Amino acid sequence: MQPNRCPYEDFLQRLAEPEVQRRTAVAIERRLKQAEFPMIKELSAYRFADVPKLNRKHVLDLARCQFIEKKTNLVISGAPGVGKTHLALAFGREACQRGYTVKFFTAARLVNTYLEARQERAILKLEKAIRRCDLVIVDELGYLPLDRIGAGHLFDFLSQCYEQTSLIATTNLPFADWPQVLANDERLAGVLLDRLTHHVHILEIAGDSYRLKSSLEKGKEQQP
């Protein structure tokens, strides 16, 4: 009990704590649902041992979500299967728990969302919704090539986020190869990357696919 504080005040505080905890849990669950994560991932389940060159301390520092407070971006790059999406989802989950509003897209779904909004004349409504987010996660940037219209919508999206909303992007492409998936437009790729990387943390994950490694290990275990 704190000095100069009556027992009744302490009693009221203890009485209110379960309700506060319940409301906090409900708010977190609501943010997780609104984020539309395809699955829930935790940092504790990430296989750091399979990617020894990845700075674990840096990853844990990023999980504190201070980059969101500063409205900076995070790019997670690496070959397929090294856990880029796992980390992005884990950061997104942590952000929801810390009170931030998050939205998840694959790059293809993001572009399709813009195309649908354009057909319905609802671009302004979509962009307003994006600006209300504290963090937007775009998975698989560069996985599928975009035509000029799709690349233009990706640029529009990054322009809306620029210095307003933090962005996590995962990609398996080095930046030099981005024109290949952006309608072979080097100028557009340059401007887009300028928006994305002006204020950015970059996590480069070097290593072999741990999904493949896990499958091989399971195969060995099943052998007679």
mmCIF file of C-alpha atoms in Angstrom:
data_model
loop_
_atom_site.group_PDB
_atom_site.id
_atom_site.type_symbol
_atom_site.label_atom_id
_atom_site.label_comp_id
_atom_site.label_asym_id
_atom_site.label_seq_id
_atom_site.Cartn_x
_atom_site.Cartn_y
_atom_site.Cartn_z
ATOM 1 C CA MET A 1 0.000 0.000 0.000
ATOM 2 C CA GLN A 2 1.323 3.425 -0.960
ATOM 3 C CA PRO A 3 1.909 6.078 1.786
ATOM 4 C CA ASN A 4 -0.974 8.502 2.440
ATOM 5 C CA ARG A 5 -3.353 6.260 0.586
ATOM 6 C CA CYS A 6 -6.449 4.907 2.273
ATOM 7 C CA PRO A 7 -7.223 1.171 2.225
ATOM 8 C CA TYR A 8 -10.479 1.836 0.378
ATOM 9 C CA GLU A 9 -8.597 3.314 -2.608
ATOM 10 C CA ASP A 10 -6.406 0.214 -2.758
ATOM 11 C CA PHE A 11 -9.513 -1.952 -2.566
ATOM 12 C CA LEU A 12 -11.107 -0.085 -5.489
ATOM 13 C CA GLN A 13 -7.929 -0.433 -7.540
ATOM 14 C CA ARG A 14 -7.772 -4.191 -6.936
ATOM 15 C CA LEU A 15 -11.464 -4.432 -7.763
ATOM 16 C CA ALA A 16 -10.956 -2.632 -11.085
ATOM 17 C CA GLU A 17 -7.848 -4.542 -12.202
ATOM 18 C CA PRO A 18 -9.655 -7.593 -13.663
ATOM 19 C CA GLU A 19 -11.935 -5.325 -15.720
ATOM 20 C CA VAL A 20 -8.954 -3.307 -16.976
ATOM 21 C CA GLN A 21 -7.180 -6.525 -17.932
ATOM 22 C CA ARG A 22 -10.293 -7.821 -19.688
ATOM 23 C CA ARG A 23 -10.693 -4.621 -21.705
ATOM 24 C CA THR A 24 -7.016 -4.672 -22.637
ATOM 25 C CA ALA A 25 -7.291 -8.272 -23.852
ATOM 26 C CA VAL A 26 -10.438 -7.471 -25.855
ATOM 27 C CA ALA A 27 -8.731 -4.456 -27.475
ATOM 28 C CA ILE A 28 -5.694 -6.555 -28.439
ATOM 29 C CA GLU A 29 -7.926 -9.264 -29.909
ATOM 30 C CA ARG A 30 -9.824 -6.633 -31.913
ATOM 31 C CA ARG A 31 -6.593 -5.172 -33.337
ATOM 32 C CA LEU A 32 -5.319 -8.650 -34.245
ATOM 33 C CA LYS A 33 -8.579 -9.378 -36.080
ATOM 34 C CA GLN A 34 -8.542 -6.037 -37.908
ATOM 35 C CA ALA A 35 -4.945 -6.649 -39.014
ATOM 36 C CA GLU A 36 -6.093 -9.660 -41.098
ATOM 37 C CA PHE A 37 -2.960 -11.682 -40.439
ATOM 38 C CA PRO A 38 -3.037 -14.996 -42.351
ATOM 39 C CA MET A 39 -1.680 -16.648 -39.190
ATOM 40 C CA ILE A 40 -0.260 -15.654 -35.818
ATOM 41 C CA LYS A 41 3.514 -15.909 -35.438
ATOM 42 C CA GLU A 42 5.701 -15.237 -32.411
ATOM 43 C CA LEU A 43 9.362 -14.285 -32.228
ATOM 44 C CA SER A 44 9.922 -17.016 -29.660
ATOM 45 C CA ALA A 45 9.162 -19.595 -32.380
ATOM 46 C CA TYR A 46 11.603 -18.142 -34.928
ATOM 47 C CA ARG A 47 14.528 -20.468 -35.622
ATOM 48 C CA PHE A 48 17.434 -18.077 -35.078
ATOM 49 C CA ALA A 49 19.835 -21.042 -34.970
ATOM 50 C CA ASP A 50 19.168 -21.674 -38.677
ATOM 51 C CA VAL A 51 20.208 -18.120 -39.620
ATOM 52 C CA PRO A 52 23.299 -17.488 -37.453
ATOM 53 C CA LYS A 53 24.261 -14.323 -39.359
ATOM 54 C CA LEU A 54 21.020 -12.611 -38.343
ATOM 55 C CA ASN A 55 21.579 -10.230 -35.428
ATOM 56 C CA ARG A 56 19.139 -11.509 -32.818
ATOM 57 C CA LYS A 57 19.583 -8.448 -30.596
ATOM 58 C CA HIS A 58 18.686 -6.167 -33.518
ATOM 59 C CA VAL A 59 15.546 -8.213 -34.178
ATOM 60 C CA LEU A 60 14.479 -8.028 -30.531
ATOM 61 C CA ASP A 61 15.142 -4.279 -30.484
ATOM 62 C CA LEU A 62 12.899 -3.848 -33.541
ATOM 63 C CA ALA A 63 10.193 -5.845 -31.758
ATOM 64 C CA ARG A 64 9.932 -2.998 -29.242
ATOM 65 C CA CYS A 65 8.222 -1.119 -32.116
ATOM 66 C CA GLN A 66 10.045 2.172 -31.620
ATOM 67 C CA PHE A 67 10.410 2.413 -35.409
ATOM 68 C CA ILE A 68 6.614 2.687 -35.602
ATOM 69 C CA GLU A 69 6.634 5.583 -33.160
ATOM 70 C CA LYS A 70 9.212 7.304 -35.390
ATOM 71 C CA LYS A 71 7.208 6.498 -38.562
ATOM 72 C CA THR A 72 10.143 4.718 -40.166
ATOM 73 C CA ASN A 73 10.096 1.569 -42.301
ATOM 74 C CA LEU A 74 11.514 -1.934 -42.107
ATOM 75 C CA VAL A 75 12.565 -4.006 -45.119
ATOM 76 C CA ILE A 76 13.176 -7.720 -44.551
ATOM 77 C CA SER A 77 15.060 -9.274 -47.463
ATOM 78 C CA GLY A 78 16.336 -12.759 -48.154
ATOM 79 C CA ALA A 79 15.848 -15.916 -50.163
ATOM 80 C CA PRO A 80 12.551 -17.828 -50.013
ATOM 81 C CA GLY A 81 12.067 -19.906 -46.886
ATOM 82 C CA VAL A 82 14.310 -18.030 -44.447
ATOM 83 C CA GLY A 83 11.449 -16.703 -42.328
ATOM 84 C CA LYS A 84 10.805 -13.205 -43.680
ATOM 85 C CA THR A 85 7.036 -13.528 -43.371
ATOM 86 C CA HIS A 86 7.383 -15.096 -39.917
ATOM 87 C CA LEU A 87 9.321 -12.071 -38.670
ATOM 88 C CA ALA A 88 6.932 -9.600 -40.309
ATOM 89 C CA LEU A 89 3.925 -11.292 -38.701
ATOM 90 C CA ALA A 90 5.671 -11.484 -35.328
ATOM 91 C CA PHE A 91 6.460 -7.754 -35.473
ATOM 92 C CA GLY A 92 2.845 -7.083 -36.447
ATOM 93 C CA ARG A 93 1.530 -9.131 -33.532
ATOM 94 C CA GLU A 94 3.824 -7.303 -31.138
ATOM 95 C CA ALA A 95 2.617 -3.957 -32.515
ATOM 96 C CA CYS A 96 -1.023 -4.959 -31.919
ATOM 97 C CA GLN A 97 -0.205 -5.902 -28.340
ATOM 98 C CA ARG A 98 1.432 -2.515 -27.817
ATOM 99 C CA GLY A 99 -1.659 -0.647 -28.966
ATOM 100 C CA TYR A 100 -0.817 0.059 -32.613
ATOM 101 C CA THR A 101 -3.253 -0.353 -35.502
ATOM 102 C CA VAL A 102 -1.882 -2.768 -38.105
ATOM 103 C CA LYS A 103 -2.960 -4.033 -41.532
ATOM 104 C CA PHE A 104 -1.464 -6.960 -43.474
ATOM 105 C CA PHE A 105 -1.409 -7.378 -47.260
ATOM 106 C CA THR A 106 0.434 -9.504 -49.734
ATOM 107 C CA ALA A 107 1.732 -7.285 -52.532
ATOM 108 C CA ALA A 108 -0.720 -8.908 -54.960
ATOM 109 C CA ARG A 109 -3.687 -8.338 -52.630
ATOM 110 C CA LEU A 110 -2.648 -4.733 -52.031
ATOM 111 C CA VAL A 111 -2.595 -3.983 -55.764
ATOM 112 C CA ASN A 112 -5.912 -5.803 -56.274
ATOM 113 C CA THR A 113 -7.418 -3.767 -53.425
ATOM 114 C CA TYR A 114 -6.361 -0.588 -55.221
ATOM 115 C CA LEU A 115 -7.770 -1.852 -58.529
ATOM 116 C CA GLU A 116 -11.115 -2.677 -56.897
ATOM 117 C CA ALA A 117 -11.218 0.700 -55.145
ATOM 118 C CA ARG A 118 -10.488 2.398 -58.448
ATOM 119 C CA GLN A 119 -13.388 0.590 -60.143
ATOM 120 C CA GLU A 120 -15.700 1.532 -57.275
ATOM 121 C CA ARG A 121 -14.385 5.110 -57.177
ATOM 122 C CA ALA A 122 -13.314 4.530 -53.582
ATOM 123 C CA ILE A 123 -9.597 5.336 -53.800
ATOM 124 C CA LEU A 124 -9.889 8.236 -51.356
ATOM 125 C CA LYS A 125 -11.677 6.000 -48.835
ATOM 126 C CA LEU A 126 -8.949 3.354 -49.172
ATOM 127 C CA GLU A 127 -6.141 5.866 -48.769
ATOM 128 C CA LYS A 128 -7.842 7.362 -45.718
ATOM 129 C CA ALA A 129 -8.024 3.874 -44.174
ATOM 130 C CA ILE A 130 -4.317 3.338 -44.880
ATOM 131 C CA ARG A 131 -3.383 6.628 -43.237
ATOM 132 C CA ARG A 132 -5.303 5.605 -40.111
ATOM 133 C CA CYS A 133 -2.978 2.617 -39.659
ATOM 134 C CA ASP A 134 0.149 2.907 -37.553
ATOM 135 C CA LEU A 135 1.779 0.024 -39.444
ATOM 136 C CA VAL A 136 1.104 -1.663 -42.780
ATOM 137 C CA ILE A 137 2.813 -4.950 -43.655
ATOM 138 C CA VAL A 138 3.315 -5.800 -47.345
ATOM 139 C CA ASP A 139 4.506 -9.353 -47.881
ATOM 140 C CA GLU A 140 6.145 -10.779 -51.022
ATOM 141 C CA LEU A 141 7.116 -7.533 -52.729
ATOM 142 C CA GLY A 142 8.788 -8.551 -55.969
ATOM 143 C CA TYR A 143 7.435 -12.102 -55.902
ATOM 144 C CA LEU A 144 5.132 -11.410 -58.855
ATOM 145 C CA PRO A 145 5.773 -8.824 -61.604
ATOM 146 C CA LEU A 146 3.411 -5.868 -61.846
ATOM 147 C CA ASP A 147 2.213 -4.110 -64.961
ATOM 148 C CA ARG A 148 2.440 -0.340 -65.221
ATOM 149 C CA ILE A 149 -0.961 0.205 -63.587
ATOM 150 C CA GLY A 150 -0.147 -2.113 -60.685
ATOM 151 C CA ALA A 151 3.266 -0.522 -60.215
ATOM 152 C CA GLY A 152 1.605 2.887 -60.241
ATOM 153 C CA HIS A 153 -0.792 1.831 -57.482
ATOM 154 C CA LEU A 154 2.140 0.526 -55.438
ATOM 155 C CA PHE A 155 3.750 3.943 -55.789
ATOM 156 C CA ASP A 156 0.482 5.614 -54.733
ATOM 157 C CA PHE A 157 0.406 3.389 -51.658
ATOM 158 C CA LEU A 158 3.983 4.225 -50.673
ATOM 159 C CA SER A 159 3.267 7.909 -51.175
ATOM 160 C CA GLN A 160 0.350 7.661 -48.724
ATOM 161 C CA CYS A 161 2.554 5.931 -46.148
ATOM 162 C CA TYR A 162 5.581 8.193 -46.582
ATOM 163 C CA GLU A 163 6.438 9.762 -43.199
ATOM 164 C CA GLN A 164 2.834 9.114 -42.064
ATOM 165 C CA THR A 165 2.522 5.348 -41.585
ATOM 166 C CA SER A 166 5.264 2.822 -40.905
ATOM 167 C CA LEU A 167 5.717 0.004 -43.384
ATOM 168 C CA ILE A 168 7.184 -3.479 -43.134
ATOM 169 C CA ALA A 169 8.013 -4.969 -46.534
ATOM 170 C CA THR A 170 9.374 -8.435 -47.226
ATOM 171 C CA THR A 171 11.184 -9.158 -50.483
ATOM 172 C CA ASN A 172 13.370 -11.806 -52.050
ATOM 173 C CA LEU A 173 14.808 -9.374 -54.599
ATOM 174 C CA PRO A 174 17.873 -7.152 -54.276
ATOM 175 C CA PHE A 175 16.935 -3.526 -54.870
ATOM 176 C CA ALA A 176 18.878 -3.474 -58.153
ATOM 177 C CA ASP A 177 16.455 -6.038 -59.617
ATOM 178 C CA TRP A 178 13.246 -4.213 -58.731
ATOM 179 C CA PRO A 179 12.762 -2.627 -62.182
ATOM 180 C CA GLN A 180 12.221 -6.161 -63.535
ATOM 181 C CA VAL A 181 9.023 -6.554 -61.510
ATOM 182 C CA LEU A 182 7.866 -2.941 -61.893
ATOM 183 C CA ALA A 183 6.998 -2.921 -65.588
ATOM 184 C CA ASN A 184 10.737 -2.602 -66.398
ATOM 185 C CA ASP A 185 10.447 1.062 -65.460
ATOM 186 C CA GLU A 186 13.765 2.046 -63.880
ATOM 187 C CA ARG A 187 12.607 5.589 -63.151
ATOM 188 C CA LEU A 188 9.485 4.402 -61.314
ATOM 189 C CA ALA A 189 11.510 1.796 -59.430
ATOM 190 C CA GLY A 190 13.980 4.473 -58.364
ATOM 191 C CA VAL A 191 11.280 6.824 -57.083
ATOM 192 C CA LEU A 192 9.444 3.974 -55.351
ATOM 193 C CA LEU A 193 12.604 2.777 -53.606
ATOM 194 C CA ASP A 194 13.376 6.338 -52.571
ATOM 195 C CA ARG A 195 10.018 6.488 -50.766
ATOM 196 C CA LEU A 196 10.531 3.075 -49.177
ATOM 197 C CA THR A 197 14.146 3.441 -48.054
ATOM 198 C CA HIS A 198 14.391 7.107 -47.040
ATOM 199 C CA HIS A 199 13.812 6.252 -43.365
ATOM 200 C CA VAL A 200 14.426 2.522 -43.086
ATOM 201 C CA HIS A 201 15.852 -0.374 -41.115
ATOM 202 C CA ILE A 202 17.012 -3.268 -43.300
ATOM 203 C CA LEU A 203 17.145 -6.876 -42.116
ATOM 204 C CA GLU A 204 19.051 -9.051 -44.571
ATOM 205 C CA ILE A 205 18.572 -12.735 -43.822
ATOM 206 C CA ALA A 206 21.331 -14.870 -45.317
ATOM 207 C CA GLY A 207 20.859 -18.613 -45.273
ATOM 208 C CA ASP A 208 19.163 -21.617 -46.804
ATOM 209 C CA SER A 209 15.453 -22.265 -46.644
ATOM 210 C CA TYR A 210 14.656 -23.568 -43.186
ATOM 211 C CA ARG A 211 11.299 -24.800 -44.490
ATOM 212 C CA LEU A 212 13.236 -27.107 -46.816
ATOM 213 C CA LYS A 213 15.621 -28.015 -44.014
ATOM 214 C CA SER A 214 12.702 -28.837 -41.725
ATOM 215 C CA SER A 215 11.106 -31.030 -44.397
ATOM 216 C CA LEU A 216 14.362 -32.900 -44.940
ATOM 217 C CA GLU A 217 14.748 -33.444 -41.194
ATOM 218 C CA LYS A 218 11.206 -34.827 -40.946
ATOM 219 C CA GLY A 219 11.915 -37.108 -43.906
ATOM 220 C CA LYS A 220 14.959 -38.548 -42.168
ATOM 221 C CA GLU A 221 12.969 -39.126 -38.975
ATOM 222 C CA GLN A 222 10.340 -41.082 -40.909
ATOM 223 C CA GLN A 223 12.881 -43.367 -42.567
ATOM 224 C CA PRO A 224 12.950 -46.891 -41.126
#
